[in-house]
CSV table of C-alpha atoms in Angstrom, one decimal:
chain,number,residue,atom,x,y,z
A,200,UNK,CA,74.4,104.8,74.2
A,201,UNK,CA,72.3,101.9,75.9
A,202,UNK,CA,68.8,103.1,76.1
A,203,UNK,CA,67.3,103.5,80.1
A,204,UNK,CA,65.5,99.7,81.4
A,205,UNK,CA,65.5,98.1,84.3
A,206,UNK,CA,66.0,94.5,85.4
A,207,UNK,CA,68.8,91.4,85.5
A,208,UNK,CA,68.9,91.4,81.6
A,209,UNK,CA,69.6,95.1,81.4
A,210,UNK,CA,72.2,94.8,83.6
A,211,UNK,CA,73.8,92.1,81.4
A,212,UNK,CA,73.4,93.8,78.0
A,213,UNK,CA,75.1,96.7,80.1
A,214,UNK,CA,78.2,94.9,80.9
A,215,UNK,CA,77.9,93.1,77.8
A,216,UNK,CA,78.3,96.4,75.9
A,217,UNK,CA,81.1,96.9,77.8
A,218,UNK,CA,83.0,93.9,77.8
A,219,UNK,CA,82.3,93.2,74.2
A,220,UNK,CA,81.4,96.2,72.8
A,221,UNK,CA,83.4,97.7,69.4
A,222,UNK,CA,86.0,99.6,70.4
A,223,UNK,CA,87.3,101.8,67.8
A,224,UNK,CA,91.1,102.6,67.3
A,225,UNK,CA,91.9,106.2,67.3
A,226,UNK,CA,91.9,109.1,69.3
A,227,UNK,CA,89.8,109.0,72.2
A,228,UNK,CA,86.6,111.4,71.7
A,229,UNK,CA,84.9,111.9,75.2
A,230,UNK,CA,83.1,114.9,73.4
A,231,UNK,CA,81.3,113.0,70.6
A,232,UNK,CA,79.9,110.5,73.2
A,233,UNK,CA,78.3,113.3,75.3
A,234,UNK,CA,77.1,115.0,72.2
A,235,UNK,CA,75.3,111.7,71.0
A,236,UNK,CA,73.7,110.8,74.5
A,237,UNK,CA,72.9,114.7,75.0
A,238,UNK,CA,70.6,114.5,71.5
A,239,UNK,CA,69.6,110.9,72.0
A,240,UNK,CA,68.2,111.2,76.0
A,241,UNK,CA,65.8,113.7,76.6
A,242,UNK,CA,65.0,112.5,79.9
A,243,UNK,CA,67.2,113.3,83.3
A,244,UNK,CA,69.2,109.9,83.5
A,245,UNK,CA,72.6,108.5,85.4
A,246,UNK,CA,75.4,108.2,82.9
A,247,UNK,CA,78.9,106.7,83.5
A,248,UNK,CA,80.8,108.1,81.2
A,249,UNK,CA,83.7,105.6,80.9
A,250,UNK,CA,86.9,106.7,79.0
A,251,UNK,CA,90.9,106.8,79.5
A,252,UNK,CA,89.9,111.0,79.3
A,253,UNK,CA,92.7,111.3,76.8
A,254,UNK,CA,92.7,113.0,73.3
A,255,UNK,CA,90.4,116.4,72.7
A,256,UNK,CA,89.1,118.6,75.4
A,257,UNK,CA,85.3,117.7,76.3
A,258,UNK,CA,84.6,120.2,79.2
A,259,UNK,CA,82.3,122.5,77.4
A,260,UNK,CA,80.5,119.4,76.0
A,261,UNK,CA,80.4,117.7,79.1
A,262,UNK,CA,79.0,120.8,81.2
A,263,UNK,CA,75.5,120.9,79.8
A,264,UNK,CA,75.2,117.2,80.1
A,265,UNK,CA,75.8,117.2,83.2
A,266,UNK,CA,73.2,119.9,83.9
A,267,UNK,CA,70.7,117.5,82.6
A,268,UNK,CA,72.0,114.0,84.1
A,269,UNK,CA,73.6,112.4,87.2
A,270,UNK,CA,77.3,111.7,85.1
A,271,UNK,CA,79.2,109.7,87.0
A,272,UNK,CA,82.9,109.9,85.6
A,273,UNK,CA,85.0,106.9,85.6
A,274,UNK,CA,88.5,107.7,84.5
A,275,UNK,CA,90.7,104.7,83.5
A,276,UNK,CA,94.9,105.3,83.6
A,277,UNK,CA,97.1,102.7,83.3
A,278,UNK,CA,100.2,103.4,86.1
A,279,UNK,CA,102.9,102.3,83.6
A,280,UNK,CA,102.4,105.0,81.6
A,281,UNK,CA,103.0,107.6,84.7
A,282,UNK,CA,105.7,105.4,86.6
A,283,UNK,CA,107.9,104.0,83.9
A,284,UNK,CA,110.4,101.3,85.1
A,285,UNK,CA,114.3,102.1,84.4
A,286,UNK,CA,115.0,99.6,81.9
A,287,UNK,CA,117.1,101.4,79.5
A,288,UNK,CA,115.9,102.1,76.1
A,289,UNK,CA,112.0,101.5,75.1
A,290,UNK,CA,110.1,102.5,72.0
A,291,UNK,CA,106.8,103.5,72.9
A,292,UNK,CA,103.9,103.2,70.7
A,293,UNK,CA,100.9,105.4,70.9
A,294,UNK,CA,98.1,102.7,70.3
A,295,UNK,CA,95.6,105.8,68.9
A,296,UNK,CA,97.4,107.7,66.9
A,297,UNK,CA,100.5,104.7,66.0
A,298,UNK,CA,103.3,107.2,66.3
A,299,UNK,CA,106.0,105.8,68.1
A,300,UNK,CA,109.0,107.3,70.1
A,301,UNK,CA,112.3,105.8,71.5
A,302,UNK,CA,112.9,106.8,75.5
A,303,UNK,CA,115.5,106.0,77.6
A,304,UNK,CA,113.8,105.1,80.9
A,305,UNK,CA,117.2,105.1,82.6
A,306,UNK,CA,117.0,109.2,82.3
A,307,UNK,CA,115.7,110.1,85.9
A,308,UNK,CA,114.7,113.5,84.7
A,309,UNK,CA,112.5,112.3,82.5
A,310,UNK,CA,110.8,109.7,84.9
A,311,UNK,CA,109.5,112.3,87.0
A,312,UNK,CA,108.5,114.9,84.1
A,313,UNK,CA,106.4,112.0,83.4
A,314,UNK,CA,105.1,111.7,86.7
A,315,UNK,CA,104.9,115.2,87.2
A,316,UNK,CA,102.8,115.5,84.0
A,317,UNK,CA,100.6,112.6,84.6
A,318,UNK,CA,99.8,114.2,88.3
A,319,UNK,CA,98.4,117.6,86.5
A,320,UNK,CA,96.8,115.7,84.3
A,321,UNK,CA,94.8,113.6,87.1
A,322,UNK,CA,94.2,117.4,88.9
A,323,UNK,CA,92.9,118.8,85.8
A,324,UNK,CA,90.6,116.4,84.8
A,325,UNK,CA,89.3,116.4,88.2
A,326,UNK,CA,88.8,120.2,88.2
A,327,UNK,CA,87.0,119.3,85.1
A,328,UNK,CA,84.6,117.1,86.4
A,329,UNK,CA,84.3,119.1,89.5
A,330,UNK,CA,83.1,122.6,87.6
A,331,UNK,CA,80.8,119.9,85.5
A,332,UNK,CA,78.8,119.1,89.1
A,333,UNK,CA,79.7,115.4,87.9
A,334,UNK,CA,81.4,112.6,90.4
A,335,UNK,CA,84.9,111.1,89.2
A,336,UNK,CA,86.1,107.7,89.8
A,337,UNK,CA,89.7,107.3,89.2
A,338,UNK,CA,90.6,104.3,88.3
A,339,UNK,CA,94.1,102.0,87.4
A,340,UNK,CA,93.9,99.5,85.0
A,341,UNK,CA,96.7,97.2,87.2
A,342,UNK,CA,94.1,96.2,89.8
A,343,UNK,CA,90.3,95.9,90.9
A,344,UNK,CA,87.6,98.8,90.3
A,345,UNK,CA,84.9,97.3,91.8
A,346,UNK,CA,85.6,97.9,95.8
A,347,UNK,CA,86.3,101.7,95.0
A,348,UNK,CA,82.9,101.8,92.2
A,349,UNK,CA,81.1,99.8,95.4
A,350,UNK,CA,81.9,102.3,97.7
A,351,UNK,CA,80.8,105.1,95.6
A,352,UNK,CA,77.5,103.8,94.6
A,353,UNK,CA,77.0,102.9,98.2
A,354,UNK,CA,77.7,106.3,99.6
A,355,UNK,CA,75.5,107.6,96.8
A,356,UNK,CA,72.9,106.2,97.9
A,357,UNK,CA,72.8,107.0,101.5
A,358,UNK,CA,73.3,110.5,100.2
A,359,UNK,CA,71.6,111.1,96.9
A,360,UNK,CA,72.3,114.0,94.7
């Protein structure tokens, strides 16, 4: 949680946080973040909330803080893990939880289960955010952010919440 400022060096520590920040390994915990910012913040405020979305369920937590603040969520999904090449065997690793699983990419059926599964998951978090009253930014990890984040900030503030 960076602390509400304003100015060019907020801005920096902000991306500084975010560039350099300590990210832990393990499962993703969207929940424990909104937790921490709903006791620490007692003042209405615009969050990003900036996560892959994986691991536990957060929707209960995040629906009260969203009550409170302007949460802007950006989701981040990296494409290969929805549209996986056919290259034969590949043993995955799970980078959170280390398990690890041998796939054979060359299975058709199981290309599009994984598509099929990564497209509900994209719908349901975005059901998620929309009961929440929070914005979501999808966002892939293969290319830039910033034109789509641009365009949302900019046609937030013609039209403000």
């Amino acid at each position: 949680v960076v602390p509400a400022a304003r100015g060019r060096p907020h801005v920096l520590r902000i991306l500084r946080e975010i560039l350099y920040g300590q990210g832990g390994k393990g499962v993703t915990r969207p929940a424990v973040a909104l937790e921490a910012l709903r006791q620490a913040v007692p003042r209405r405020a615009l969050v990003v909330l900036l996560s892959d979305m994986a691991g536990e369920d957060f929707a209960d937590t995040l629906k009260p803080v969203a009550r409170k603040h302007d949460v802007i969520a950006v989701s981040l999904h990296d494409p290969a893990e929805s549209e996986l090449p056919d290259v034969g065997l590949v043993c995955l690793e799970d980078r959170e939880t280390g398990a690890s699983l041998v796939v054979d990419t060359s299975d058709r059926g199981l290309r599009q289960s994984l598509a099929n599964a990564s497209t509900r998951w994209q719908a349901k978090l975005d059901k998620q955010f929309t009961t929440a009253g929070c914005e979501h930014l999808a966002v892939a990890t293969n290319g830039d952010f910033m034109p789509a984040l641009h365009a949302l900030l900019r046609r937030r503030a013609r039209h403000p919440r």
